[in-house]
Amino acid sequence: MEVITEIERNGTRFMVGFDSGEKIMMTRSLFYELGLTENMHCDLAELKKKITVLQYRAGLNTAVAMLAQRACSKGEIEQKLKNLHYLPDTIEMVLYKLEREGFLDDEDFARQWTESRLNQGKYGREKIAFELKRKGVSEDQIRSALEDTDPEQELESAVILAQKAWTKRKTDEDPRKAKQRIFAMLCRRGFSYDAVRHALEELVE
């Protein structure tokens, strides 16, 4: 048994601390439903199980609301629930449910994200890979998504962006400096060196 040694209100949430040093953040409604008070003795393992069950429905609704707005990766859903202080077991249950029902598929998400970003014509493959990695998609899934795309699409996008930047340059700008600026712009957008070099060669022609 452990003893609740600290209860602190933080906006619409309560932080409950135990004599073991562990702390649990929970919503106000959940806190009142559990009836927790300072100096209260409780079985922490059993309390966590009860919290997990009570949190599950709200956590699932939060995840579904995110997916209703746009496709999300498993990592995005997980991070959102962590930020809302859901217990790890609750998050695991929500993710399992969504994957089992076919609502969460990182491999499919990576393909959709890659296709969408490439079709916008504003970003290169390296930038897209970086974005997917930040969203928690695995290296293998990122590699697979990129391999399914047409390499020529990135080259065409780089050429179009370079040409637009070239036509918008100041008339008195040194051509060499203009090309350096365009080179840096394309690199920041995640285009490969080969794509950038090809785009600049097209400008020369």
C-alpha angles and dihedrals in degrees: 000000000000132000126231104234101170139031118181127178116220111181108293093350138072127219113211118196127196133205089252089065095251119133131199125197116207141166120268093247092052092047092054092043091056092048095220121178136176116275089020114146116224143159101252094202092053091044090054091050090052092047090049092055093046094046096046100082094047091046092050091049090051091051093047090050089055092049091048089061096047142328111289135193123239089249093055093052091045093050092047092053091046090053088053089053098245114165117258091245091053091051091049091052093049093048092047091051093050094046093047092051091048096246094116121051118151093191092056091041091054091052093048093047093047093048093047095049094046092049089055087062093215103100139050130226095262092056091048091049090051091051093050092048090053088053090057098255113151123250091244093052091047092049091048093050093050093046089058092061130087110255089208090065091065091049092051092049092050091051093049093049092047092050092049091050090047094053091049095052120116113267092235095047116120106252091223092054090045090056091048089052092049090047091055092046093054092046091052089053090057102253116154121250091251091053092048093047091049091051093051091047088054089054091054091051 
